[in-house]
Coordinates of C-alpha atoms (C1' of nucleotides) in Angstrom, one line a residue:
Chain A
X25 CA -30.1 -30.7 66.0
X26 CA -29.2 -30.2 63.1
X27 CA -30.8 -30.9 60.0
X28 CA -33.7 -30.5 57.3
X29 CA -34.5 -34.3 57.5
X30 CA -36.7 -34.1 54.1
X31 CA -34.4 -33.1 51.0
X32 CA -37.3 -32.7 48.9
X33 CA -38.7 -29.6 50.3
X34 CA -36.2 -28.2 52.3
X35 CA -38.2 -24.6 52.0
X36 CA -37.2 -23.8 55.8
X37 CA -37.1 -20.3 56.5
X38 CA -33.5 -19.4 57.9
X39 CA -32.5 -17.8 61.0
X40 CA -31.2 -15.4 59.1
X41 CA -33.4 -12.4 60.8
X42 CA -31.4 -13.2 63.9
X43 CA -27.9 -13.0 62.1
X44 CA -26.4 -9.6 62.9
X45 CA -24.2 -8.4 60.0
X46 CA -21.6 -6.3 61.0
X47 CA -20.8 -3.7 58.0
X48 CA -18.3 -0.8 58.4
X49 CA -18.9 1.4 55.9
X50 CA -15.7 3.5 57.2
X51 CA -13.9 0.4 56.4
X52 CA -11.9 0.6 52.8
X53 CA -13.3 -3.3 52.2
X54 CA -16.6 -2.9 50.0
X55 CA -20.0 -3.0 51.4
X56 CA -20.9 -6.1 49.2
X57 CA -17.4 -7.8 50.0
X58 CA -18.2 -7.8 53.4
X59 CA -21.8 -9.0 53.2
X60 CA -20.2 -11.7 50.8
X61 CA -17.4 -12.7 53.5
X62 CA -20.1 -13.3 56.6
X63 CA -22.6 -15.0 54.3
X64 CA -20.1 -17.7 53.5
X65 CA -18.7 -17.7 56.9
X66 CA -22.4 -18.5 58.1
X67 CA -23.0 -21.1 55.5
X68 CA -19.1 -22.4 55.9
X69 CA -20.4 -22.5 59.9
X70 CA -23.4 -24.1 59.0
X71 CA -25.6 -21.3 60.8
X72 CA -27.0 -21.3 57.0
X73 CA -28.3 -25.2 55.9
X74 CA -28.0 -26.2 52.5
X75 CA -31.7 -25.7 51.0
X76 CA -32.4 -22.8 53.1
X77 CA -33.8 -20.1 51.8
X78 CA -31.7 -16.5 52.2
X79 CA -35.1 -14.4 52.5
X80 CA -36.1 -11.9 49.6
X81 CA -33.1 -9.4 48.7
X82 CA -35.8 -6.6 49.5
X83 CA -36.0 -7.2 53.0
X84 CA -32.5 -7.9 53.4
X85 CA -31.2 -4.9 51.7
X86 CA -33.9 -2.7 54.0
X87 CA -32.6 -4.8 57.2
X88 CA -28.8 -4.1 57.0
X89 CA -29.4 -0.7 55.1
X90 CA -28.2 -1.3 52.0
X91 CA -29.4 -0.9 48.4
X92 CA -30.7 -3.6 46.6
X93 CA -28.1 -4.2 43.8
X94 CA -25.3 -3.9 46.6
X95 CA -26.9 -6.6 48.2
X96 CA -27.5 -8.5 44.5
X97 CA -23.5 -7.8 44.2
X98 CA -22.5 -9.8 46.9
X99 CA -25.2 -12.8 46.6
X100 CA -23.7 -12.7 43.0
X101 CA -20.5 -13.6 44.0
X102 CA -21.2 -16.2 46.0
X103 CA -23.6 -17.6 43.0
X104 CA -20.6 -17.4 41.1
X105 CA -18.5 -19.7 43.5
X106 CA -21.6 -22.1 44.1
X107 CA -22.3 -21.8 47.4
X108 CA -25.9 -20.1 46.8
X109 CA -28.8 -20.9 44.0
X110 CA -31.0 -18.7 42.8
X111 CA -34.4 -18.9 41.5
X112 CA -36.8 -16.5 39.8
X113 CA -40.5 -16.9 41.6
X114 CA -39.0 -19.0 44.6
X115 CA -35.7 -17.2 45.8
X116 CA -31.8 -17.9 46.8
X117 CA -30.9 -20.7 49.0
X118 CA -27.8 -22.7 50.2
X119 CA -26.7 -24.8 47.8
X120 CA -26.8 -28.9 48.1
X121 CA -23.8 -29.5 48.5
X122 CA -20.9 -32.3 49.4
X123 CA -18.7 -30.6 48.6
X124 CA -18.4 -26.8 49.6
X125 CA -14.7 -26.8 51.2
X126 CA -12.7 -27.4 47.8
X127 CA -14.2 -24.9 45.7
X128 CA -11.2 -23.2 44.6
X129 CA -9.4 -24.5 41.6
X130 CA -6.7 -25.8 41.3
X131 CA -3.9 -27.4 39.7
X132 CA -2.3 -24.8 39.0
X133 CA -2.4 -23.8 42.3
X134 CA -1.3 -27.3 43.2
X135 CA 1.6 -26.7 41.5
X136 CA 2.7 -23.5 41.7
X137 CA 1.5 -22.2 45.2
X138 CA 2.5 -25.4 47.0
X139 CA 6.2 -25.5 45.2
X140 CA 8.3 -24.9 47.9
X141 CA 6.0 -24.9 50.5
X142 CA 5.5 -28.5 52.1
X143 CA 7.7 -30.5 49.8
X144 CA 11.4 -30.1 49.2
X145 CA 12.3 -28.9 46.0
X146 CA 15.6 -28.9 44.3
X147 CA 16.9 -26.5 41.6
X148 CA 18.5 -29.0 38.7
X149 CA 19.2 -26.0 36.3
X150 CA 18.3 -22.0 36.4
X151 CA 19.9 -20.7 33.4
X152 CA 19.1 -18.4 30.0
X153 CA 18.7 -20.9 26.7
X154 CA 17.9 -20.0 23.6
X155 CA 14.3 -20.5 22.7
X156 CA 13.3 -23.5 20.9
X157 CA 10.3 -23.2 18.5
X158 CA 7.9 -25.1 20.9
X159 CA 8.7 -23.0 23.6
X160 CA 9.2 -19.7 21.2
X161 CA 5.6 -20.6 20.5
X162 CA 4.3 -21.0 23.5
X163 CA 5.9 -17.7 24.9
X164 CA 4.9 -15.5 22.0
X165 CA 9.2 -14.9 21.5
X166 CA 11.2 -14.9 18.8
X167 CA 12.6 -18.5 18.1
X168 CA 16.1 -18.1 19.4
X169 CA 15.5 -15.5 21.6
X170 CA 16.4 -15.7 25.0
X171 CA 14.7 -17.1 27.5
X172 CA 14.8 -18.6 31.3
X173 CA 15.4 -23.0 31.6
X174 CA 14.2 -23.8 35.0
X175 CA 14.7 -27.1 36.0
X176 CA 13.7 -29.1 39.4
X177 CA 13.2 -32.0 41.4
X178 CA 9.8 -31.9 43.8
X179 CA 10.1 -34.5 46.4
X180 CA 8.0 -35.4 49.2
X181 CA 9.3 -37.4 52.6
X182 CA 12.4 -38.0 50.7
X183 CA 10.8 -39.7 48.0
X184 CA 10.5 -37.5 44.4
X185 CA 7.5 -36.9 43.2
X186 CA 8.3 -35.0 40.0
X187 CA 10.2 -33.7 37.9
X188 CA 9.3 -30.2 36.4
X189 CA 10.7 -28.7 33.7
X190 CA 9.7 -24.3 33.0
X191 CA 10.6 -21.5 30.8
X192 CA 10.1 -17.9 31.4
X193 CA 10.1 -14.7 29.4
X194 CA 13.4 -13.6 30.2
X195 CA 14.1 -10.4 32.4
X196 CA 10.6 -11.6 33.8
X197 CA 11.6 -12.2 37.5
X198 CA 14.9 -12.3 39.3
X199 CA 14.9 -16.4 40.0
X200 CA 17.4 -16.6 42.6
X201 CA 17.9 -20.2 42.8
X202 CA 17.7 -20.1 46.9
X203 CA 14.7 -18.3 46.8
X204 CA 13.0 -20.8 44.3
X205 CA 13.7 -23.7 46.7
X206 CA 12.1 -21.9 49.6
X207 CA 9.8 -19.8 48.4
X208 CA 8.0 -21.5 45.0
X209 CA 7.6 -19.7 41.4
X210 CA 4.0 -18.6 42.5
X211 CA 4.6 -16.7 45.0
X212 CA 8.1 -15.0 43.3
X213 CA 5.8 -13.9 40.4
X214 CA 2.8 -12.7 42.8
X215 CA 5.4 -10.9 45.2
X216 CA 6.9 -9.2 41.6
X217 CA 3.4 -7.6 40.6
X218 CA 2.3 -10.6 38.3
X219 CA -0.8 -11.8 38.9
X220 CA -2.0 -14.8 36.8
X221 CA -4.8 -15.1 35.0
X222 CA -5.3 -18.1 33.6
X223 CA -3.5 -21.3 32.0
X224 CA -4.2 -23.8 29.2
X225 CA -3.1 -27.3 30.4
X226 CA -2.9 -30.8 28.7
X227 CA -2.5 -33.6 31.1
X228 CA -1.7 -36.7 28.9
X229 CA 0.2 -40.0 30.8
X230 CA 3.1 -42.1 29.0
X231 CA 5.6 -45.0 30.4
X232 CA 8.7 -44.1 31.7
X233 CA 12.0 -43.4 29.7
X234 CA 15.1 -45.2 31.3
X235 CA 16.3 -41.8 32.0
X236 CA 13.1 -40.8 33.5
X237 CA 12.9 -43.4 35.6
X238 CA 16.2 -43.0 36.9
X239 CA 15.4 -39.4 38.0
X240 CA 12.1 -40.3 39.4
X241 CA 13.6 -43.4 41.0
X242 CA 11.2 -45.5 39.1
X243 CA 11.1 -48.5 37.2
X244 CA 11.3 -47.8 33.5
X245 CA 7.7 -48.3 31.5
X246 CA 5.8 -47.4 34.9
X247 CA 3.1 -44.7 34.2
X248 CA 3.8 -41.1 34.5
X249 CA 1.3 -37.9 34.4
X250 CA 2.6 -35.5 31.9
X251 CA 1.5 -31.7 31.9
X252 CA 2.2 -29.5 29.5
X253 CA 0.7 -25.7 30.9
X254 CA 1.3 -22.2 29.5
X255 CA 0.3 -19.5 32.2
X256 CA -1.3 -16.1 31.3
X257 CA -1.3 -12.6 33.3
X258 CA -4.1 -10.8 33.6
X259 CA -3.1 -8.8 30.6
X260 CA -3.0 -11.9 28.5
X261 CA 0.6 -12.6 28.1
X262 CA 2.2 -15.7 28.7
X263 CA 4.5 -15.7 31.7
X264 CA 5.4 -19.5 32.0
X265 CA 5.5 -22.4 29.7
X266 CA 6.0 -25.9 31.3
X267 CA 6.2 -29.3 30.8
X268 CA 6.0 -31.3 33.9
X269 CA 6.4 -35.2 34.8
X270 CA 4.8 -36.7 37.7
X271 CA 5.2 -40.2 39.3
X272 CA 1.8 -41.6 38.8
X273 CA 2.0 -43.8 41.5
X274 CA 2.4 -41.0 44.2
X275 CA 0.4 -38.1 42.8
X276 CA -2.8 -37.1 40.8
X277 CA -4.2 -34.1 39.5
X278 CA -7.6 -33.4 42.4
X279 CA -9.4 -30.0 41.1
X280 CA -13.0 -28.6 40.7
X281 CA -14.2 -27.7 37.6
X282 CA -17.1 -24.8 37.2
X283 CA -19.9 -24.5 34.4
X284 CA -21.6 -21.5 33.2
X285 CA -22.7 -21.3 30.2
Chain B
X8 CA 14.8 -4.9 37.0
X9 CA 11.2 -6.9 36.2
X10 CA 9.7 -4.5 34.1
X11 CA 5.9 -5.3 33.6
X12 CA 3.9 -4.6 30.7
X13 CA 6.0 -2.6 28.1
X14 CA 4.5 -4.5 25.3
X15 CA 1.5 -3.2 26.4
X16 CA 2.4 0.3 24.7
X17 CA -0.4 -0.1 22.2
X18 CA -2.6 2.5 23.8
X19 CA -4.3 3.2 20.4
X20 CA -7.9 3.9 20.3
X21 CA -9.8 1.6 18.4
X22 CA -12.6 2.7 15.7
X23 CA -14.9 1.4 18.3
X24 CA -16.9 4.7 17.5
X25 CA -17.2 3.7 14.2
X26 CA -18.5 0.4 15.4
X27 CA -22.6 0.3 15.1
X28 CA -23.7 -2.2 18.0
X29 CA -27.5 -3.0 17.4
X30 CA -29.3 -3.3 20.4
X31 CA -32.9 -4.5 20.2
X32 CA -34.7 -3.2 23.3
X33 CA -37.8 -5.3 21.8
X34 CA -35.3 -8.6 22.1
X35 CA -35.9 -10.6 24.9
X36 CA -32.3 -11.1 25.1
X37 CA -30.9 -8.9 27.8
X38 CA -29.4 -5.0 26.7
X39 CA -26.2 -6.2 28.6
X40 CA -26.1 -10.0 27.0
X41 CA -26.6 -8.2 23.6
X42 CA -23.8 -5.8 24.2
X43 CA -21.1 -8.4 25.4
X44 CA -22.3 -10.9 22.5
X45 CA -21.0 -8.1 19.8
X46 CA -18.4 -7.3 21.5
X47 CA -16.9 -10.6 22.1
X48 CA -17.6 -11.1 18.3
X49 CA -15.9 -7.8 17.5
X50 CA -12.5 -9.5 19.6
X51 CA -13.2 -12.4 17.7
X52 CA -12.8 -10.9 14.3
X53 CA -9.7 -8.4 15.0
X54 CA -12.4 -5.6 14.9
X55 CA -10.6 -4.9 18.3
X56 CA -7.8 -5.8 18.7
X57 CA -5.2 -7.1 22.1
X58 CA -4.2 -4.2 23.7
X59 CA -7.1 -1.6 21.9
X60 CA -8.7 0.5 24.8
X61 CA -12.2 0.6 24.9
X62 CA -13.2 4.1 25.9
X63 CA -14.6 5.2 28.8
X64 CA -18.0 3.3 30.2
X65 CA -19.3 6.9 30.4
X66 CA -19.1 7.7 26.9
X67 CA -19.9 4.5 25.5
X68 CA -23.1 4.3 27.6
X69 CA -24.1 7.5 26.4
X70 CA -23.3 6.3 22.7
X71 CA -25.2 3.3 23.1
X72 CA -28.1 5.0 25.0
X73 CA -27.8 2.4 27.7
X74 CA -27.0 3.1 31.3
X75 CA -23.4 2.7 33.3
X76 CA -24.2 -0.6 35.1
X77 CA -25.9 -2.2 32.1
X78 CA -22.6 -1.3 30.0
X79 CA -20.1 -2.2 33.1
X80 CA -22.2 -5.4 33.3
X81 CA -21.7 -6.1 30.0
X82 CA -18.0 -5.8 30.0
X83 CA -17.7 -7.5 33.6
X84 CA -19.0 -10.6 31.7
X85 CA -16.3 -10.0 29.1
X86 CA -13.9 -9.5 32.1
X87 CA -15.0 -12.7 33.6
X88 CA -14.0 -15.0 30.1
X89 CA -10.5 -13.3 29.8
X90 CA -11.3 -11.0 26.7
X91 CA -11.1 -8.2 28.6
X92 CA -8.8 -6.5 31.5
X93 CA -9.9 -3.3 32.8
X94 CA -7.7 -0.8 35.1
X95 CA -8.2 1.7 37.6
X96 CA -7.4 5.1 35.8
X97 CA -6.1 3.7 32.7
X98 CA -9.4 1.8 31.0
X99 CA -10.5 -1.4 29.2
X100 CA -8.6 -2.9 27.3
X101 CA -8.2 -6.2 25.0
X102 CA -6.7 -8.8 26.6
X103 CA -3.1 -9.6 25.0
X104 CA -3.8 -13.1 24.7
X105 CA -2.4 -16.0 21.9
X106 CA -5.6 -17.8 23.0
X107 CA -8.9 -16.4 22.9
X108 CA -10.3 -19.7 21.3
X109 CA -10.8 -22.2 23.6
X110 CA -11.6 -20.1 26.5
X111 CA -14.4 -22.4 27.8
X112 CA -14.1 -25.8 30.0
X113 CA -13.3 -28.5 29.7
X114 CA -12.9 -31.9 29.9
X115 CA -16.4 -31.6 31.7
X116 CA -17.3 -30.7 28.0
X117 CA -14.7 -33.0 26.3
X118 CA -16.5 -36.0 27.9
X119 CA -20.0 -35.4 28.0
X120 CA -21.1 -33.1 25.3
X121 CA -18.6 -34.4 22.7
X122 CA -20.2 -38.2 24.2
X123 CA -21.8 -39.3 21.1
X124 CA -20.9 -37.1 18.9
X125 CA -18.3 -37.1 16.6
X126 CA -16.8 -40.7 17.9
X127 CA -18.9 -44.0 18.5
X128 CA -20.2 -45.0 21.8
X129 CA -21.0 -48.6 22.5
X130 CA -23.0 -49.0 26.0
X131 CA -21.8 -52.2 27.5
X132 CA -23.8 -52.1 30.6
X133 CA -26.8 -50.0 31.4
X134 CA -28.5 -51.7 34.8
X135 CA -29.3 -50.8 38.3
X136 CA -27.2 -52.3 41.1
X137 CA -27.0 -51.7 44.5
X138 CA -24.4 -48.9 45.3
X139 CA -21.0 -50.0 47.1
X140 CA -19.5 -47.9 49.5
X141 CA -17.3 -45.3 47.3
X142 CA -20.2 -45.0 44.9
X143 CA -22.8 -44.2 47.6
X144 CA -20.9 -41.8 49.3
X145 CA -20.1 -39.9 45.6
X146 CA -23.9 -39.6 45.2
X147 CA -25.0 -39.0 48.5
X148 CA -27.2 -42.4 48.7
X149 CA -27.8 -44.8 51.2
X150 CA -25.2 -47.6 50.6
X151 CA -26.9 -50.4 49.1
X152 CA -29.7 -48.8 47.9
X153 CA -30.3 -48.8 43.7
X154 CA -28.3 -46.6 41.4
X155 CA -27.9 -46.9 37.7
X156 CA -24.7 -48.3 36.1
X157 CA -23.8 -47.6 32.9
X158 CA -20.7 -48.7 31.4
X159 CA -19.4 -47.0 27.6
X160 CA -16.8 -47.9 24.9
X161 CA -15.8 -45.2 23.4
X162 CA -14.3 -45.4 19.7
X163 CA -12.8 -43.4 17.2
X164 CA -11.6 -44.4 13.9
X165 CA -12.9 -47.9 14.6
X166 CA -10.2 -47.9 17.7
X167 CA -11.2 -47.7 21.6
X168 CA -10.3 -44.7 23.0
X169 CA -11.7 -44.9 26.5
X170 CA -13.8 -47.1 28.8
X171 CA -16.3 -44.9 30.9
X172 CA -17.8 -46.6 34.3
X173 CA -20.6 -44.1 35.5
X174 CA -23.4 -44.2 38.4
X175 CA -26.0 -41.9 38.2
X176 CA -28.9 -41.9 40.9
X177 CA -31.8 -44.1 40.2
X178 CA -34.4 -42.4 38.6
X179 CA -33.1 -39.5 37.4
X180 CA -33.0 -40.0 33.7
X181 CA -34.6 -42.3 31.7
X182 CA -31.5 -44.1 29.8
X183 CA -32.3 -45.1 26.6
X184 CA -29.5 -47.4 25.3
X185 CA -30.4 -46.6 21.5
X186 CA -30.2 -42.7 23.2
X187 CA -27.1 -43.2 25.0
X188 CA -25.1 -44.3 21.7
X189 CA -26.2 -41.4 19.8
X190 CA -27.1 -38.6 21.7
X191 CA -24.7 -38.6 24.6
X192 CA -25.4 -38.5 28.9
X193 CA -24.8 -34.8 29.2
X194 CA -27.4 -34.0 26.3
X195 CA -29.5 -36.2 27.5
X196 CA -29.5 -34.9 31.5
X197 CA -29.5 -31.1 29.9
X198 CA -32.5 -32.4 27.9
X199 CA -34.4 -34.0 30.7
X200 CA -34.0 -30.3 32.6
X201 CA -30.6 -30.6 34.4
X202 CA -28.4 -28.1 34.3
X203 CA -24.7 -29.1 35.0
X204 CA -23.0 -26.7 37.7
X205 CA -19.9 -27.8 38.8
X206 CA -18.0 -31.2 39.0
X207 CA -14.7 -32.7 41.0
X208 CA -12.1 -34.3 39.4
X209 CA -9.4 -36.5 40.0
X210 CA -6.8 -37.8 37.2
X211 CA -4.5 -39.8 37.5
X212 CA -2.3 -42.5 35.4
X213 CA -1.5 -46.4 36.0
X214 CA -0.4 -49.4 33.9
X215 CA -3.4 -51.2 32.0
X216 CA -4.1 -54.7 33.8
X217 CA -4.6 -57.7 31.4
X218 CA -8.3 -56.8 31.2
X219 CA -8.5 -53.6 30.6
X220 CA -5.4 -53.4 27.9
X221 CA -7.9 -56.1 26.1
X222 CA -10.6 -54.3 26.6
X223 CA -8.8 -51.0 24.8
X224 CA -6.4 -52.9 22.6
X225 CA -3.5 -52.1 24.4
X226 CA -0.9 -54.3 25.2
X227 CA -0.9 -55.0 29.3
X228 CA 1.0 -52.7 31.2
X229 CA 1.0 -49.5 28.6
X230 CA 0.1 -45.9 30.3
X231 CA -3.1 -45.5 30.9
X232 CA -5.0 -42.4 32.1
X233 CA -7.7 -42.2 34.7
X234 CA -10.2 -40.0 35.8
X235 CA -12.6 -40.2 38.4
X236 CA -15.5 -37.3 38.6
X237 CA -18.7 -36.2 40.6
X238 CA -20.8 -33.9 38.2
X239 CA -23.4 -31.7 40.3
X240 CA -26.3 -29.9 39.2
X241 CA -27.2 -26.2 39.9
X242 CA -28.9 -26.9 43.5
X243 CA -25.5 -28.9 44.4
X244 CA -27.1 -32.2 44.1
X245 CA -24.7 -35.2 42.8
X246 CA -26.2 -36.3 39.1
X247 CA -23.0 -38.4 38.3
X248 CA -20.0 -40.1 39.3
X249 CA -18.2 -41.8 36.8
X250 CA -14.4 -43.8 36.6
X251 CA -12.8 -43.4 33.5
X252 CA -9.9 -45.1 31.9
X253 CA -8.5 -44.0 28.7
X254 CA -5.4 -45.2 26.8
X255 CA -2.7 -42.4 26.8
X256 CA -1.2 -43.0 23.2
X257 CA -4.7 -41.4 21.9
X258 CA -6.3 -39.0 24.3
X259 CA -5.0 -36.1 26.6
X260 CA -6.9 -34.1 28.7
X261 CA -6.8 -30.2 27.4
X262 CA -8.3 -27.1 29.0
X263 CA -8.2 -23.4 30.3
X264 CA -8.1 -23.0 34.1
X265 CA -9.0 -19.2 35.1
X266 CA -8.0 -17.9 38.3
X267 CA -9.9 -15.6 40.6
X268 CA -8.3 -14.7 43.8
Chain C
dC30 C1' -52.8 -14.1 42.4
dA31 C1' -48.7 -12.4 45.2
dG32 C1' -43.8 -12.9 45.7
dT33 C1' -39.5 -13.7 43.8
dG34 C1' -35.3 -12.7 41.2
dG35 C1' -33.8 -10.4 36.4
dT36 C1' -33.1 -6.3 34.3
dC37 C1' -32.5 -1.3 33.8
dT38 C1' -32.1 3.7 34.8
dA39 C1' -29.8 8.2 36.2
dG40 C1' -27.6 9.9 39.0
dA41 C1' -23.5 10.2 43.0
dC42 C1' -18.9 10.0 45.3
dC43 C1' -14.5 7.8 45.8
dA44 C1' -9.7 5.6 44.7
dC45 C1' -6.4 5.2 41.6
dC46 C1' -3.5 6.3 37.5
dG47 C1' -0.8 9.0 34.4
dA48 C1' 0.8 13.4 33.0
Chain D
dC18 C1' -4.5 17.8 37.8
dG19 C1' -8.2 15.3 34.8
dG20 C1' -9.8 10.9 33.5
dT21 C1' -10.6 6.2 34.6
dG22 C1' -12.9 2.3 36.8
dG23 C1' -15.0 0.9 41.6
dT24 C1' -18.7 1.4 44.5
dC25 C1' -23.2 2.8 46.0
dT26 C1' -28.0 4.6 46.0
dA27 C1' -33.2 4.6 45.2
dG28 C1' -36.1 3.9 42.6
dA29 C1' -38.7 1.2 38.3
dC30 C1' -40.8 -2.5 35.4
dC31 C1' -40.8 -7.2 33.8
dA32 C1' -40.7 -12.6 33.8
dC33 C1' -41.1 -16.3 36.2
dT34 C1' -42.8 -19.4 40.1
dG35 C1' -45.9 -21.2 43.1
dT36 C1' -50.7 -21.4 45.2

DNA sequence: CAGTGGTCTAGACCACCGA
DNA sequence: CGGTGGTCTAGACCACTGT
């Protein structure tokens, strides 16, 4: 049955009464992350309808025995992805949304978590180069200092797909060169206690040099992406400087983009 | 052996108790918004600097006279831009970061707010039509029902930069061409009382056909970039979908991604 | 007006880190 | 071990929304 036909005043009261949390407070997971994981799997399930109203946090902090800001803590969070809405005088609902399944970023997880994964990837060069002052920069190394080339070939069904280019701090990571092919740079840094943070990207697009082409088994002068990212740890300090080269005729950059200001 | 974080020696303690915060409990601004504001500005001026420990929330609620959660709320906000990294049994501390700058989006930004701004805008088209297929299904309309198109020239230095196509629902802004030119469509929706929440993106690159590389002064078959968005508002609604093309020898798209697993 | 979320307080116990 | 952030509680008052 389905649905709120009118979109205006979608001020149904949920079902929610009937919803039976199940919170184990012996369990090590927080109370709040555990109310924030069945909320989204009952909106992800649809149990909770986009415009329906969650019911005041009062109540629902008395019903499953919690206290109020442990119940604010986890709506929160799910304000923060965009899966909830909430307004002072009228209260939270489901958002409106198209689009709730690709909420995560990102191309940067595009890149990094998929290397290796579905697509083939092919290690050109692994080797220690002295720094150039672009990448000495972008590192926050001396120029000349030593640092990590990585080279490779992504390819998908046979066909490449691009061609990306990365330095790393050297002494960063063990890169075994077999491991890179299988396993991807994401998960190598995750899996050595480096958890990224955040990036700074440019994504430009230029034709094709001769040589590029060749590699990309293009024509020359057909249109390429181009990124350029430097990736931050949580600490702040960069871990990965790349520039990256992408056929433009068999892949674009698809992410989601959040505003709060 | 990876070795994480040595540079991160810098375990100094900052003359953060010399620091006077005012907070103006008369201020309708919020204690915790008041606090983060002066310390962000603080990290913006070197007051504190990467890698400076902020001393224990305890203390520095006491200090303040404010309570625990309304000084951890105040540095989770800080935590949430970047500026700050906090850890379990060690403290807060100053994120190690080359770029604090431009740690908001976006090309969300780059587009819209800078839309009128700095560089000319010429409005081409501004008309309803009846929606095809793609467009409906972006806004969430009935196909063939009446949206507004509005197509932009965007110059700067008295040369093209882009050529913006954008549907927006009918009847949810009143689109003054004179406006448009000067003011700029994400001014104009914040101004008419909608707030922007989240938008998908897709970019991508192709060779300029005849048209458009005389359209952008191009010559046919130079890189161009494209970019096709859906802006939504705070309930989730669509607001905006919009095709972009923009010529690659004069615009790049630059921003920060953050990551929050 | 009554009801909602927004903010704030003053405590508490726990898990983790470094010495 | 002592110190840190992580979580949680049980209240309180205010600002805003709708009727």
């Amino acid at each position: 049955m389905a649905k709120t036909g009118d979109s205006s005043r979608a001020v149904t009261a949920p079902a929610l009464s009937s919803l039976d949390f199940a919170l184990d407070r012996a369990s090590p997971v927080p109370l709040y992350y555990q109310l924030a994981q069945q909320l989204e799997a009952a909106i992800e399930h649809g149990v909770l309808a986009p415009g329906n109203l969650l019911g005041n946090e009062i109540d629902l902090s008395v019903r499953l025995g919690l206290s109020r800001p442990t119940v604010r803590q986890a709506i929160q969070s799910l304000v923060d992805k965009g899966l909830l809405v909430r307004r002072r005088g009228v209260g939270t609902q489901v958002v409106h949304s198209q689009v709730k399944r690709p909420l995560e970023l990102s191309s940067l997880y595009d890149d990094l978590e998929e290397a290796g994964q579905g697509p083939a990837t092919r290690v050109v060069r692994n080797e220690g180069v002295a720094a150039s002052a672009d990448v000495a920069a972008a590192l926050g190394v001396a120029e000349g200092s030593e640092v990590t080339r990585l080279e490779r070939l992504r390819s998908t069904h046979g066909q490449p797909v691009a061609f990306l280019c990365n330095y790393l701090p050297s002494g960063l990571l063990d890169l075994g060169t077999n491991r890179l092919e299988s396993t991807g740079l994401y998960r190598m840094m995750r899996s050595a206690g480096i958890t990224l943070h955040s990036a700074r990207q440019t994504i430009g697009a230029r034709s094709a040099t001769a040589e590029e082409a060749r590699l990309l088994d293009e024509r020359a002068g057909s249109a390429l992406l181009t990124m350029q990212r430097t990736a931050y740890d949580d600490t702040g300090r960069p871990v990965e400087y790349g520039t990256h080269i992408y056929r433009a005729s068999r892949y674009a950059f698809d992410f989601q983009l959040l505003v709060r200001p």
